[in-house]
Short mmCIF file of C-alpha atoms and ligand atoms in Angstrom, two decimals:
data_model
loop_
_atom_site.label_atom_id
_atom_site.label_comp_id
_atom_site.label_asym_id
_atom_site.label_seq_id
_atom_site.Cartn_x
_atom_site.Cartn_y
_atom_site.Cartn_z
CA MET A 1 3.73 -9.97 -0.91
CA SER A 2 1.45 -10.54 -3.47
CA THR A 3 1.56 -14.23 -3.23
CA LYS A 4 -2.18 -14.92 -3.90
CA LYS A 5 -4.30 -13.81 -6.77
CA GLY A 6 -3.93 -10.07 -5.21
CA THR A 7 -4.78 -8.32 -1.93
CA ILE A 8 -8.34 -6.49 -1.59
CA LEU A 9 -9.06 -3.84 1.20
CA VAL A 10 -12.88 -4.59 1.87
CA VAL A 11 -14.35 -1.76 4.04
CA GLU A 12 -17.92 -2.71 4.87
CA ASP A 13 -19.83 -2.44 8.39
CA GLU A 14 -21.87 -4.59 8.21
CA VAL A 15 -20.87 -7.84 9.95
CA LYS A 16 -22.43 -10.57 8.00
CA ILE A 17 -21.74 -8.67 4.57
CA ALA A 18 -17.89 -8.09 5.63
CA ARG A 19 -17.85 -11.65 6.60
CA VAL A 20 -19.41 -13.45 3.30
CA LEU A 21 -17.24 -10.94 1.36
CA GLU A 22 -14.20 -12.11 3.40
CA LEU A 23 -14.93 -16.28 3.06
CA GLU A 24 -15.61 -15.69 -0.66
CA LEU A 25 -12.90 -13.51 -1.76
CA GLU A 26 -10.24 -15.61 0.04
CA TYR A 27 -12.14 -18.75 -0.91
CA GLU A 28 -11.36 -17.61 -5.26
CA GLY A 29 -7.48 -16.84 -3.47
CA TYR A 30 -7.35 -12.98 -2.93
CA SER A 31 -5.79 -12.17 0.39
CA VAL A 32 -8.76 -10.23 2.04
CA THR A 33 -8.23 -7.27 4.74
CA LYS A 34 -11.38 -6.37 6.53
CA VAL A 35 -11.95 -3.15 8.25
CA MET A 36 -15.11 -1.45 9.61
CA ASP A 37 -14.83 2.10 9.87
CA GLY A 38 -13.93 4.64 7.38
CA LEU A 39 -10.89 6.35 9.57
CA GLU A 40 -9.55 3.02 10.17
CA ALA A 41 -10.00 2.19 6.46
CA LEU A 42 -7.75 5.37 4.91
CA GLU A 43 -5.22 4.23 7.70
CA LYS A 44 -5.39 0.89 6.19
CA TYR A 45 -5.16 2.05 2.92
CA ARG A 46 -2.09 4.20 3.83
CA THR A 47 0.32 1.73 5.35
CA GLY A 48 -0.98 -1.49 3.36
CA SER A 49 -0.43 -2.26 -0.45
CA TRP A 50 -3.62 -2.93 -2.36
CA ASP A 51 -4.35 -4.38 -5.67
CA LEU A 52 -8.60 -3.23 -5.03
CA ILE A 53 -10.56 -1.52 -2.77
CA LEU A 54 -14.07 -2.72 -2.05
CA LEU A 55 -15.82 0.39 -0.62
CA ASP A 56 -19.11 0.50 1.07
CA VAL A 57 -20.59 4.19 0.96
CA MET A 58 -22.27 4.35 4.22
CA LEU A 59 -19.50 4.06 6.88
CA PRO A 60 -18.84 5.10 10.49
CA GLY A 61 -15.69 7.50 11.01
CA LEU A 62 -15.62 8.94 7.17
CA SER A 63 -17.82 7.89 4.70
CA GLY A 64 -16.76 5.60 1.79
CA ILE A 65 -17.23 8.58 -0.38
CA GLU A 66 -15.35 10.98 1.20
CA LEU A 67 -12.66 7.83 1.81
CA LEU A 68 -12.76 7.81 -2.04
CA ARG A 69 -12.01 11.44 -2.64
CA ARG A 70 -8.87 11.12 -0.18
CA ILE A 71 -7.59 7.71 -1.86
CA ARG A 72 -7.85 9.23 -5.20
CA LYS A 73 -6.04 12.67 -4.43
CA ASN A 74 -2.47 10.65 -4.84
CA ASP A 75 -3.65 7.20 -5.92
CA LEU A 76 -5.05 7.07 -9.32
CA LEU A 77 -4.44 3.33 -10.05
CA THR A 78 -5.45 1.02 -7.22
CA PRO A 79 -8.97 -0.05 -8.42
CA VAL A 80 -11.77 0.80 -6.48
CA ILE A 81 -15.66 -0.70 -6.87
CA LEU A 82 -18.49 0.50 -4.69
CA LEU A 83 -20.97 -0.89 -2.51
CA THR A 84 -23.84 1.55 -2.53
CA ALA A 85 -27.65 0.95 -1.10
CA LYS A 86 -30.11 -0.09 -4.00
CA SER A 87 -31.91 3.39 -3.80
CA SER A 88 -28.54 5.94 -3.74
CA VAL A 89 -28.32 7.41 -7.05
CA GLU A 90 -26.73 10.09 -6.00
CA ASP A 91 -23.59 7.66 -4.15
CA LYS A 92 -23.37 6.08 -7.54
CA VAL A 93 -22.64 9.39 -9.43
CA SER A 94 -20.73 11.35 -7.29
CA GLY A 95 -18.52 8.02 -6.04
CA LEU A 96 -18.02 7.55 -10.28
CA ASP A 97 -17.29 11.15 -10.92
CA LEU A 98 -14.53 10.90 -8.05
CA GLY A 99 -13.04 8.23 -9.65
CA ALA A 100 -14.69 4.51 -8.45
CA ASN A 101 -14.01 2.04 -11.44
CA ASP A 102 -17.59 0.41 -10.87
CA TYR A 103 -20.00 0.02 -8.18
CA ILE A 104 -22.17 -2.74 -7.41
CA THR A 105 -25.69 -2.12 -5.39
CA LYS A 106 -26.83 -4.02 -2.23
CA PRO A 107 -27.89 -6.82 -2.61
CA PHE A 108 -25.66 -8.46 -4.75
CA GLN A 109 -25.29 -11.75 -6.48
CA ILE A 110 -21.59 -12.77 -5.80
CA GLU A 111 -20.84 -14.38 -8.92
CA GLU A 112 -21.45 -10.54 -10.02
CA LEU A 113 -19.06 -8.80 -7.81
CA LEU A 114 -16.43 -11.74 -8.59
CA ALA A 115 -16.60 -10.70 -12.13
CA ARG A 116 -16.55 -6.97 -11.87
CA ILE A 117 -13.82 -7.48 -9.63
CA ARG A 118 -11.48 -9.71 -12.11
CA ALA A 119 -12.54 -7.22 -14.32
CA ALA A 120 -11.39 -4.20 -12.29
CA LEU A 121 -7.53 -6.08 -11.66
CA ARG A 122 -7.59 -6.96 -15.53
CA ILE A 123 -7.97 -2.93 -16.53
CA LYS A 124 -5.16 -2.41 -13.53
CA GLN A 125 -2.75 -4.68 -14.88
CA VAL A 126 -2.82 -3.31 -18.91
CA GLU A 127 -3.05 0.25 -17.33
CA GLN A 128 0.51 0.02 -14.49
CA PRO A 129 2.85 -2.12 -17.01
CA GLN A 130 5.40 -0.76 -14.93
CA ASP A 131 4.70 -3.03 -12.30
CA GLU A 132 6.28 -5.85 -13.79
CA ASP A 133 9.37 -3.73 -14.52
CA PRO A 134 11.93 -5.18 -12.37
CA ASN A 135 13.39 -1.76 -11.54
CA LEU A 136 10.27 -0.60 -9.83
CA LEU A 137 10.46 -1.17 -5.92
CA ARG A 138 7.14 0.12 -4.28
CA PHE A 139 6.06 -0.29 -0.88
CA ALA A 140 2.78 1.44 0.67
CA ASP A 141 2.87 4.76 -1.06
CA LEU A 142 6.69 4.66 -2.11
CA SER A 143 7.93 3.98 -4.79
CA ILE A 144 11.73 3.52 -5.85
CA ASP A 145 12.64 3.74 -9.54
CA GLN A 146 16.27 2.25 -10.05
CA LYS A 147 16.68 3.45 -13.48
CA THR A 148 15.73 7.12 -13.31
CA ARG A 149 16.93 7.02 -9.33
CA GLU A 150 13.31 8.88 -9.15
CA VAL A 151 11.69 8.15 -5.46
CA LEU A 152 8.08 9.36 -4.32
CA ARG A 153 6.40 8.70 -1.08
CA ALA A 154 2.80 10.13 -1.49
CA GLY A 155 3.36 11.39 -4.86
CA GLU A 156 6.09 13.52 -3.12
CA PRO A 157 9.20 13.65 -4.80
CA ILE A 158 12.08 13.13 -2.27
CA GLU A 159 15.81 13.61 -3.21
CA LEU A 160 18.17 11.19 -1.71
CA THR A 161 21.86 11.08 -1.81
CA PRO A 162 23.19 8.30 -3.92
CA ARG A 163 23.98 6.45 -0.18
CA GLU A 164 20.98 7.34 0.89
CA PHE A 165 19.18 6.08 -2.17
CA ASP A 166 21.23 2.57 -2.03
CA LEU A 167 20.26 1.99 1.36
CA LEU A 168 16.44 2.77 1.18
CA VAL A 169 16.71 0.20 -1.97
CA TYR A 170 18.33 -2.49 -0.17
CA LEU A 171 15.26 -2.15 2.74
CA MET A 172 12.71 -2.01 -0.05
CA ASP A 173 14.74 -5.18 -1.39
CA HIS A 174 14.11 -6.34 2.19
CA LYS A 175 10.57 -5.02 3.25
CA ARG A 176 9.26 -6.92 6.02
CA GLN A 177 12.44 -8.53 7.42
CA VAL A 178 14.42 -7.42 10.55
CA LEU A 179 18.10 -6.26 9.26
CA SER A 180 21.10 -6.55 11.27
CA ARG A 181 23.18 -3.16 11.37
CA ASP A 182 26.29 -5.59 9.86
CA GLN A 183 24.21 -7.44 7.48
CA ILE A 184 23.59 -3.06 6.31
CA LEU A 185 27.20 -1.93 6.41
CA GLU A 186 28.33 -4.86 4.50
CA ALA A 187 25.35 -5.12 1.94
CA VAL A 188 25.29 -0.96 1.40
CA TRP A 189 28.95 -0.32 2.09
CA GLY A 190 30.43 -3.05 1.69
CA TYR A 191 32.67 -5.50 3.40
CA ASP A 192 35.81 -3.21 3.21
CA PHE A 193 34.36 -0.85 4.77
CA PHE A 194 35.98 -0.39 8.47
CA GLY A 195 33.55 2.05 10.42
CA ASP A 196 31.69 0.80 12.95
CA THR A 197 27.86 0.23 12.82
CA ASN A 198 26.96 3.83 13.45
CA VAL A 199 27.06 4.96 10.03
CA VAL A 200 24.19 2.77 9.76
CA ASP A 201 22.32 4.52 12.32
CA VAL A 202 23.27 8.29 11.02
CA TYR A 203 22.25 7.14 7.41
CA ILE A 204 18.79 5.42 8.77
CA ARG A 205 17.98 8.90 10.58
CA TYR A 206 18.91 10.69 7.70
CA ILE A 207 16.84 8.78 5.21
CA ARG A 208 13.99 8.77 7.46
CA LYS A 209 13.75 12.62 8.06
CA LYS A 210 13.26 12.60 4.22
CA ILE A 211 10.88 9.04 4.21
CA ASP A 212 9.19 9.12 7.06
CA LEU A 213 7.61 13.02 7.18
CA PRO A 214 5.54 13.38 10.67
CA HIS A 215 1.97 13.24 8.74
CA LEU A 216 2.97 9.56 7.05
CA PRO A 217 2.90 6.59 8.74
CA SER A 218 6.65 5.49 9.63
CA LEU A 219 8.20 2.80 7.36
CA ILE A 220 11.33 2.15 8.59
CA HIS A 221 11.26 0.74 12.38
CA THR A 222 14.16 0.05 14.52
CA VAL A 223 14.22 -3.67 15.96
CA ARG A 224 15.35 -3.06 19.27
CA GLY A 225 18.97 -4.75 19.74
CA ILE A 226 18.70 -5.73 16.43
CA GLY A 227 18.70 -3.10 13.51
CA TYR A 228 16.26 -2.25 11.57
CA VAL A 229 12.74 -2.96 9.66
CA MET A 230 10.61 -2.03 6.75
CA LYS A 231 7.58 -2.50 7.30
CA ASP A 232 3.74 -0.85 7.52
CA ALA A 233 2.43 0.62 10.72
CA LYS A 234 1.50 -2.52 13.42
CA1 CA B 1 -22.79 0.76 5.50
#
Protein backbone atom coordinates (compact mmCIF):
# COMPACT_ATOMS: atom_id res chain seq x y z
CA MET A 1 0.00 0.00 0.00
CA SER A 2 2.77 2.45 -0.74
CA THR A 3 0.29 4.52 -2.66
CA LYS A 4 2.09 7.77 -2.07
CA LYS A 5 5.70 8.81 -1.83
CA GLY A 6 6.27 6.56 1.15
CA THR A 7 5.05 5.66 4.59
CA ILE A 8 6.60 7.43 7.56
CA LEU A 9 6.24 6.48 11.20
CA VAL A 10 6.54 9.66 13.28
CA VAL A 11 7.44 8.98 16.91
CA GLU A 12 7.20 12.23 18.85
CA ASP A 13 5.53 12.94 22.19
CA GLU A 14 5.38 16.72 21.87
CA VAL A 15 1.89 17.21 20.52
CA LYS A 16 2.57 20.41 18.61
CA ILE A 17 5.71 19.14 16.91
CA ALA A 18 4.01 15.85 16.04
CA ARG A 19 1.09 17.72 14.52
CA VAL A 20 3.33 20.00 12.45
CA LEU A 21 5.31 17.01 11.20
CA GLU A 22 2.14 15.19 10.26
CA LEU A 23 0.72 18.16 8.34
CA GLU A 24 3.95 18.98 6.53
CA LEU A 25 4.75 15.40 5.59
CA GLU A 26 1.23 14.69 4.39
CA TYR A 27 1.33 17.89 2.37
CA GLU A 28 4.50 16.57 0.74
CA GLY A 29 2.67 13.38 -0.22
CA TYR A 30 3.90 10.95 2.44
CA SER A 31 1.46 8.88 4.38
CA VAL A 32 2.05 9.44 8.06
CA THR A 33 1.31 7.53 11.24
CA LYS A 34 1.96 9.38 14.50
CA VAL A 35 2.81 7.72 17.78
CA MET A 36 3.58 9.48 21.05
CA ASP A 37 4.92 6.69 23.21
CA GLY A 38 8.00 4.47 22.77
CA LEU A 39 6.29 1.16 23.50
CA GLU A 40 3.40 1.92 21.23
CA ALA A 41 5.94 2.90 18.59
CA LEU A 42 7.65 -0.50 18.88
CA GLU A 43 4.29 -2.20 18.37
CA LYS A 44 3.51 -0.02 15.35
CA TYR A 45 6.94 -0.63 13.94
CA ARG A 46 6.51 -4.39 14.22
CA THR A 47 3.05 -4.54 12.76
CA GLY A 48 3.35 -2.04 9.94
CA SER A 49 5.60 -1.53 6.99
CA TRP A 50 7.54 1.71 6.93
CA ASP A 51 9.74 3.46 4.44
CA LEU A 52 11.21 5.71 7.10
CA ILE A 53 11.03 6.34 10.84
CA LEU A 54 11.32 9.77 12.38
CA LEU A 55 12.26 9.17 15.97
CA ASP A 56 12.36 11.54 18.92
CA VAL A 57 14.91 10.56 21.55
CA MET A 58 13.13 11.62 24.74
CA LEU A 59 9.95 9.57 24.87
CA PRO A 60 7.68 8.08 27.50
CA GLY A 61 7.52 4.28 27.62
CA LEU A 62 10.77 3.51 25.85
CA SER A 63 13.48 5.99 24.85
CA GLY A 64 14.16 6.64 21.20
CA ILE A 65 17.67 5.23 21.65
CA GLU A 66 16.35 1.97 23.11
CA LEU A 67 13.73 1.78 20.40
CA LEU A 68 16.43 2.24 17.76
CA ARG A 69 18.50 -0.51 19.37
CA ARG A 70 15.56 -2.92 19.11
CA ILE A 71 14.76 -1.93 15.53
CA ARG A 72 18.35 -2.44 14.41
CA LYS A 73 18.53 -5.94 15.88
CA ASN A 74 16.73 -7.32 12.85
CA ASP A 75 16.31 -4.44 10.51
CA LEU A 76 19.30 -2.65 9.08
CA LEU A 77 17.47 -1.18 6.13
CA THR A 78 14.59 1.00 7.29
CA PRO A 79 16.01 4.53 7.50
CA VAL A 80 15.75 6.13 10.93
CA ILE A 81 16.22 9.86 11.47
CA LEU A 82 16.57 10.94 15.09
CA LEU A 83 15.09 14.13 16.47
CA THR A 84 17.39 15.27 19.24
CA ALA A 85 17.59 18.17 21.64
CA LYS A 86 20.25 20.69 20.69
CA SER A 87 22.29 20.12 23.82
CA SER A 88 22.43 16.35 23.73
CA VAL A 89 25.67 15.36 22.03
CA GLU A 90 25.59 11.89 23.64
CA ASP A 91 22.24 11.11 22.07
CA LYS A 92 23.55 11.96 18.63
CA VAL A 93 26.69 9.89 19.08
CA SER A 94 24.97 6.83 20.54
CA GLY A 95 22.19 7.18 17.99
CA LEU A 96 24.62 7.13 15.08
CA ASP A 97 26.58 4.28 16.71
CA LEU A 98 23.38 2.29 16.91
CA GLY A 99 22.66 2.76 13.25
CA ALA A 100 20.55 5.89 12.92
CA ASN A 101 20.92 7.17 9.36
CA ASP A 102 20.82 10.80 10.33
CA TYR A 103 19.72 13.16 13.06
CA ILE A 104 18.27 16.60 13.21
CA THR A 105 18.27 18.91 16.21
CA LYS A 106 15.20 20.64 17.53
CA PRO A 107 14.07 23.26 16.79
CA PHE A 108 14.52 22.47 13.09
CA GLN A 109 13.56 24.07 9.81
CA ILE A 110 10.99 21.91 8.10
CA GLU A 111 12.76 22.35 4.73
CA GLU A 112 15.93 20.89 6.16
CA LEU A 113 14.07 17.93 7.62
CA LEU A 114 12.32 17.29 4.30
CA ALA A 115 15.65 17.34 2.47
CA ARG A 116 17.08 14.80 4.90
CA ILE A 117 14.06 12.58 4.52
CA ARG A 118 14.38 12.66 0.74
CA ALA A 119 18.09 11.84 1.02
CA ALA A 120 17.46 8.92 3.40
CA LEU A 121 14.78 7.50 1.12
CA ARG A 122 17.05 7.80 -1.93
CA ILE A 123 19.80 5.89 -0.15
CA LYS A 124 17.31 3.24 0.87
CA GLN A 125 16.26 2.76 -2.75
CA VAL A 126 19.85 2.34 -3.84
CA GLU A 127 20.63 -0.15 -1.08
CA GLN A 128 17.45 -2.09 -1.54
CA PRO A 129 17.11 -2.80 -5.24
CA GLN A 130 15.45 -6.15 -4.45
CA ASP A 131 12.36 -4.14 -3.49
CA GLU A 132 11.64 -3.85 -7.18
CA ASP A 133 12.05 -7.59 -7.60
CA PRO A 134 8.57 -8.92 -8.32
CA ASN A 135 9.62 -12.25 -6.80
CA LEU A 136 9.93 -10.66 -3.40
CA LEU A 137 6.78 -10.30 -1.33
CA ARG A 138 6.88 -8.32 1.89
CA PHE A 139 4.37 -7.70 4.61
CA ALA A 140 5.21 -6.25 8.01
CA ASP A 141 8.28 -8.25 9.09
CA LEU A 142 7.44 -11.20 6.86
CA SER A 143 9.12 -11.70 3.50
CA ILE A 144 8.93 -14.37 0.84
CA ASP A 145 11.30 -14.80 -2.05
CA GLN A 146 9.36 -16.69 -4.69
CA LYS A 147 12.51 -17.54 -6.60
CA THR A 148 14.56 -19.02 -3.77
CA ARG A 149 11.41 -19.97 -1.80
CA GLU A 150 12.98 -18.41 1.24
CA VAL A 151 10.54 -17.26 3.94
CA LEU A 152 11.61 -14.98 6.78
CA ARG A 153 9.68 -13.70 9.79
CA ALA A 154 11.49 -11.03 11.81
CA GLY A 155 14.71 -12.21 10.21
CA GLU A 156 14.19 -15.87 11.16
CA PRO A 157 13.96 -18.45 8.37
CA ILE A 158 10.73 -20.47 8.25
CA GLU A 159 10.33 -23.88 6.63
CA LEU A 160 7.11 -24.43 4.71
CA THR A 161 5.83 -27.36 2.69
CA PRO A 162 5.07 -26.57 -0.98
CA ARG A 163 1.32 -26.28 -0.28
CA GLU A 164 1.85 -24.07 2.76
CA PHE A 165 4.15 -21.94 0.67
CA ASP A 166 1.54 -21.50 -2.09
CA LEU A 167 -1.09 -20.62 0.49
CA LEU A 168 1.11 -18.01 2.12
CA VAL A 169 2.01 -16.50 -1.26
CA TYR A 170 -1.69 -16.23 -2.09
CA LEU A 171 -2.45 -14.50 1.23
CA MET A 172 0.48 -12.11 0.79
CA ASP A 173 -0.59 -11.35 -2.77
CA HIS A 174 -4.00 -10.35 -1.42
CA LYS A 175 -2.96 -8.71 1.82
CA ARG A 176 -5.64 -6.74 3.66
CA GLN A 177 -8.34 -8.41 1.53
CA VAL A 178 -10.81 -10.70 3.20
CA LEU A 179 -10.68 -14.04 1.37
CA SER A 180 -13.38 -16.68 1.58
CA ARG A 181 -12.48 -20.33 2.11
CA ASP A 182 -13.82 -21.09 -1.39
CA GLN A 183 -11.65 -18.40 -2.93
CA ILE A 184 -8.60 -19.75 -1.17
CA LEU A 185 -9.43 -23.33 -2.07
CA GLU A 186 -9.82 -22.47 -5.73
CA ALA A 187 -6.68 -20.39 -5.91
CA VAL A 188 -4.36 -22.67 -3.98
CA TRP A 189 -5.79 -26.15 -4.57
CA GLY A 190 -7.44 -25.57 -7.93
CA TYR A 191 -10.97 -26.08 -9.26
CA ASP A 192 -10.43 -29.78 -9.52
CA PHE A 193 -9.95 -30.20 -5.83
CA PHE A 194 -13.05 -31.93 -4.51
CA GLY A 195 -12.23 -31.63 -0.86
CA ASP A 196 -14.33 -29.52 1.41
CA THR A 197 -13.07 -26.17 2.62
CA ASN A 198 -11.90 -27.68 5.92
CA VAL A 199 -8.58 -28.28 4.24
CA VAL A 200 -8.16 -24.50 4.14
CA ASP A 201 -8.64 -24.26 7.91
CA VAL A 202 -6.17 -27.06 8.46
CA TYR A 203 -3.48 -25.46 6.34
CA ILE A 204 -4.11 -22.02 7.81
CA ARG A 205 -3.50 -23.62 11.21
CA TYR A 206 -0.23 -25.13 9.93
CA ILE A 207 1.16 -21.86 8.62
CA ARG A 208 -0.06 -19.88 11.60
CA LYS A 209 1.92 -22.18 13.85
CA LYS A 210 5.01 -21.36 11.84
CA ILE A 211 4.45 -17.69 11.05
CA ASP A 212 2.52 -16.26 13.98
CA LEU A 213 4.99 -17.02 16.72
CA PRO A 214 3.85 -16.31 20.29
CA HIS A 215 6.12 -13.29 20.76
CA LEU A 216 5.18 -11.68 17.44
CA PRO A 217 1.92 -10.00 16.41
CA SER A 218 -0.26 -12.30 14.36
CA LEU A 219 -0.59 -11.55 10.66
CA ILE A 220 -3.22 -14.09 9.66
CA HIS A 221 -6.65 -13.30 11.08
CA THR A 222 -9.90 -15.23 11.00
CA VAL A 223 -12.94 -13.40 9.66
CA ARG A 224 -15.84 -15.19 11.26
CA GLY A 225 -18.28 -16.77 8.86
CA ILE A 226 -16.18 -15.82 5.84
CA GLY A 227 -12.56 -16.84 5.84
CA TYR A 228 -9.22 -15.20 6.43
CA VAL A 229 -7.33 -11.99 5.97
CA MET A 230 -3.68 -11.18 6.16
CA LYS A 231 -3.25 -7.88 7.92
CA ASP A 232 -1.31 -6.22 10.66
CA ALA A 233 -2.76 -5.99 14.14
CA LYS A 234 -5.79 -3.76 14.69
CA1 LIG B 1 10.24 14.20 23.42
